[in-house]
Amino acid sequence: GGLLDLALCVWLYGRKIGKGFFEVTDFVAPLAPLGLFCGRLGNFINGELWGKPTDVPWAFVVDGVPRHASQLYEGVLEGFVLFAILWWFSARPRPYRAVSGLFLVLYGVFRFYIEFYRVPDAHIGYLFADWVTMGQVLSTPMIIAGAVLLYLAYRPKANKEATT
């Protein structure tokens, strides 16, 4: 829901300033992970979205059960790591849509991966095969959409378009 709302706002803002949708998203995408990090840090502070029980030495004990700090894992991958990769990538010449595509692919992959360490939402549980969660289902279209954007950005015809 948040991603769709953001897309609508970016589109409206782009129209207002006379920029294309992907010109704006390519500019905004490297900064979005910092907001994602803050959200995951908030989840940790609020004691929500804990991970599965574990015996790793860095586990957090929640109600007497050692658990993965999946919120912090997400914060590091979706926040700092994604920010660093996108910041580095966006500092170089690249075709339109490439930064946005890379954001979607990496955010989706990181989210899909961390779901293996997270307890699924209690009211939903696992959706398939005792391991597929709603987070993984929602991440899959992001990964596909990002791959399509990267393909469109780097196809031979796209290389003749202006780069940002």
CSV table of C-alpha atoms in Angstrom, one decimal:
chain,number,residue,atom,x,y,z
A,1,GLY,CA,0.0,0.0,0.0
A,2,GLY,CA,2.8,2.4,0.9
A,3,LEU,CA,4.6,1.8,-2.3
A,4,LEU,CA,1.5,2.5,-4.4
A,5,ASP,CA,0.8,5.7,-2.4
A,6,LEU,CA,4.3,6.8,-2.9
A,7,ALA,CA,4.1,6.1,-6.6
A,8,LEU,CA,1.0,8.2,-6.9
A,9,CYS,CA,2.6,11.1,-5.0
A,10,VAL,CA,5.8,10.9,-7.1
A,11,TRP,CA,3.7,10.9,-10.3
A,12,LEU,CA,1.7,14.0,-9.1
A,13,TYR,CA,4.8,15.8,-8.1
A,14,GLY,CA,6.5,14.9,-11.4
A,15,ARG,CA,3.6,16.4,-13.3
A,16,LYS,CA,3.8,19.6,-11.1
A,17,ILE,CA,7.5,20.1,-11.8
A,18,GLY,CA,7.5,18.9,-15.4
A,19,LYS,CA,9.6,15.8,-14.9
A,20,GLY,CA,8.8,12.3,-15.9
A,21,PHE,CA,7.8,9.6,-13.4
A,22,PHE,CA,11.1,7.7,-13.7
A,23,GLU,CA,13.2,10.9,-13.5
A,24,VAL,CA,11.7,11.5,-10.1
A,25,THR,CA,11.8,7.9,-8.9
A,26,ASP,CA,15.4,7.5,-10.0
A,27,PHE,CA,16.2,10.6,-7.9
A,28,VAL,CA,14.2,9.5,-4.9
A,29,ALA,CA,15.1,5.8,-4.8
A,30,PRO,CA,18.5,6.1,-3.2
A,31,LEU,CA,17.1,8.0,-0.3
A,32,ALA,CA,14.1,5.7,0.4
A,33,PRO,CA,16.2,3.1,2.2
A,34,LEU,CA,17.0,5.5,5.0
A,35,GLY,CA,13.3,5.8,5.6
A,36,LEU,CA,12.9,2.0,5.5
A,37,PHE,CA,15.7,1.8,8.1
A,38,CYS,CA,13.9,4.2,10.4
A,39,GLY,CA,10.7,2.2,10.1
A,40,ARG,CA,12.5,-1.1,10.9
A,41,LEU,CA,14.2,0.5,13.9
A,42,GLY,CA,10.8,1.7,15.1
A,43,ASN,CA,9.5,-1.9,14.8
A,44,PHE,CA,12.5,-3.1,16.9
A,45,ILE,CA,11.9,-0.3,19.6
A,46,ASN,CA,8.1,-1.1,19.6
A,47,GLY,CA,8.9,-4.9,20.0
A,48,GLU,CA,7.0,-5.9,16.9
A,49,LEU,CA,7.7,-8.2,14.0
A,50,TRP,CA,10.1,-10.4,15.9
A,51,GLY,CA,11.9,-13.2,14.2
A,52,LYS,CA,11.8,-17.0,14.7
A,53,PRO,CA,13.2,-18.7,17.7
A,54,THR,CA,17.0,-19.3,17.4
A,55,ASP,CA,20.1,-20.3,19.2
A,56,VAL,CA,22.4,-17.7,17.6
A,57,PRO,CA,24.5,-15.8,20.2
A,58,TRP,CA,23.1,-12.4,19.1
A,59,ALA,CA,19.5,-13.5,19.7
A,60,PHE,CA,17.1,-11.2,21.7
A,61,VAL,CA,15.1,-12.9,24.4
A,62,VAL,CA,11.4,-12.1,23.9
A,63,ASP,CA,9.0,-13.6,26.5
A,64,GLY,CA,11.6,-16.0,27.5
A,65,VAL,CA,12.4,-17.2,23.9
A,66,PRO,CA,15.6,-16.3,22.1
A,67,ARG,CA,14.6,-14.8,18.7
A,68,HIS,CA,16.1,-13.4,15.6
A,69,ALA,CA,16.0,-9.6,15.5
A,70,SER,CA,14.5,-9.7,12.1
A,71,GLN,CA,13.6,-6.0,12.3
A,72,LEU,CA,17.3,-5.2,12.6
A,73,TYR,CA,18.3,-7.6,9.8
A,74,GLU,CA,15.7,-5.8,7.6
A,75,GLY,CA,17.0,-2.4,8.7
A,76,VAL,CA,20.6,-3.3,7.8
A,77,LEU,CA,19.8,-4.9,4.4
A,78,GLU,CA,16.8,-2.7,3.3
A,79,GLY,CA,18.3,0.4,4.9
A,80,PHE,CA,22.1,0.7,5.0
A,81,VAL,CA,23.1,-1.9,2.4
A,82,LEU,CA,20.4,-0.8,-0.1
A,83,PHE,CA,21.2,2.8,0.5
A,84,ALA,CA,25.0,2.3,-0.1
A,85,ILE,CA,24.4,0.3,-3.3
A,86,LEU,CA,21.9,2.8,-4.8
A,87,TRP,CA,24.0,5.8,-3.8
A,88,TRP,CA,27.1,4.3,-5.5
A,89,PHE,CA,25.0,3.2,-8.5
A,90,SER,CA,23.2,6.5,-9.0
A,91,ALA,CA,26.4,8.5,-8.9
A,92,ARG,CA,27.4,7.1,-12.3
A,93,PRO,CA,25.8,7.7,-15.7
A,94,ARG,CA,23.0,5.2,-16.3
A,95,PRO,CA,19.8,5.1,-18.3
A,96,TYR,CA,16.4,6.2,-17.0
A,97,ARG,CA,14.6,3.5,-15.0
A,98,ALA,CA,17.8,1.8,-13.9
A,99,VAL,CA,18.0,3.2,-10.4
A,100,SER,CA,14.3,2.6,-9.8
A,101,GLY,CA,14.6,-1.0,-11.2
A,102,LEU,CA,17.6,-1.8,-9.1
A,103,PHE,CA,15.8,-0.4,-6.0
A,104,LEU,CA,12.8,-2.7,-6.6
A,105,VAL,CA,14.9,-5.8,-7.3
A,106,LEU,CA,17.1,-5.4,-4.3
A,107,TYR,CA,14.4,-4.3,-1.9
A,108,GLY,CA,12.3,-7.3,-3.0
A,109,VAL,CA,15.2,-9.7,-2.8
A,110,PHE,CA,16.2,-8.5,0.7
A,111,ARG,CA,12.7,-8.6,2.0
A,112,PHE,CA,12.0,-12.0,0.5
A,113,TYR,CA,15.2,-13.3,2.2
A,114,ILE,CA,14.6,-11.9,5.6
A,115,GLU,CA,11.1,-13.4,5.7
A,116,PHE,CA,12.9,-16.8,6.3
A,117,TYR,CA,13.9,-15.4,9.7
A,118,ARG,CA,10.7,-13.7,10.6
A,119,VAL,CA,7.5,-15.1,12.2
A,120,PRO,CA,4.7,-14.7,9.7
A,121,ASP,CA,1.7,-12.5,10.6
A,122,ALA,CA,-0.4,-14.4,13.1
A,123,HIS,CA,-3.6,-13.8,11.3
A,124,ILE,CA,-2.2,-14.9,8.0
A,125,GLY,CA,0.5,-17.5,8.8
A,126,TYR,CA,2.2,-19.4,6.0
A,127,LEU,CA,0.4,-19.3,2.6
A,128,PHE,CA,2.0,-22.2,0.9
A,129,ALA,CA,4.3,-25.2,1.7
A,130,ASP,CA,4.9,-24.1,5.3
A,131,TRP,CA,7.5,-21.4,4.3
A,132,VAL,CA,5.9,-18.9,1.8
A,133,THR,CA,4.8,-15.8,3.7
A,134,MET,CA,2.7,-12.8,2.6
A,135,GLY,CA,5.9,-10.7,2.7
A,136,GLN,CA,7.4,-13.1,0.1
A,137,VAL,CA,4.3,-13.0,-2.0
A,138,LEU,CA,4.3,-9.2,-2.0
A,139,SER,CA,8.0,-9.0,-2.7
A,140,THR,CA,7.8,-11.2,-5.8
A,141,PRO,CA,6.0,-8.6,-8.0
A,142,MET,CA,8.5,-6.0,-6.9
A,143,ILE,CA,11.4,-8.2,-8.0
A,144,ILE,CA,9.7,-8.9,-11.3
A,145,ALA,CA,8.8,-5.2,-11.9
A,146,GLY,CA,12.4,-4.1,-11.0
A,147,ALA,CA,13.8,-6.7,-13.4
A,148,VAL,CA,11.5,-5.5,-16.2
A,149,LEU,CA,12.6,-1.9,-15.5
A,150,LEU,CA,16.3,-2.9,-15.7
A,151,TYR,CA,15.7,-4.8,-18.9
A,152,LEU,CA,13.9,-1.7,-20.4
A,153,ALA,CA,16.7,0.6,-19.2
A,154,TYR,CA,19.5,-1.5,-20.6
A,155,ARG,CA,18.0,-2.9,-23.8
A,156,PRO,CA,20.0,-1.7,-26.9
A,157,LYS,CA,17.3,0.8,-27.9
A,158,ALA,CA,17.2,2.3,-24.4
A,159,ASN,CA,20.9,3.1,-24.6
A,160,LYS,CA,20.2,5.7,-27.3
A,161,GLU,CA,17.9,7.5,-24.8
A,162,ALA,CA,19.4,10.2,-22.5
A,163,THR,CA,21.1,9.1,-19.4
A,164,THR,CA,20.8,10.7,-16.0
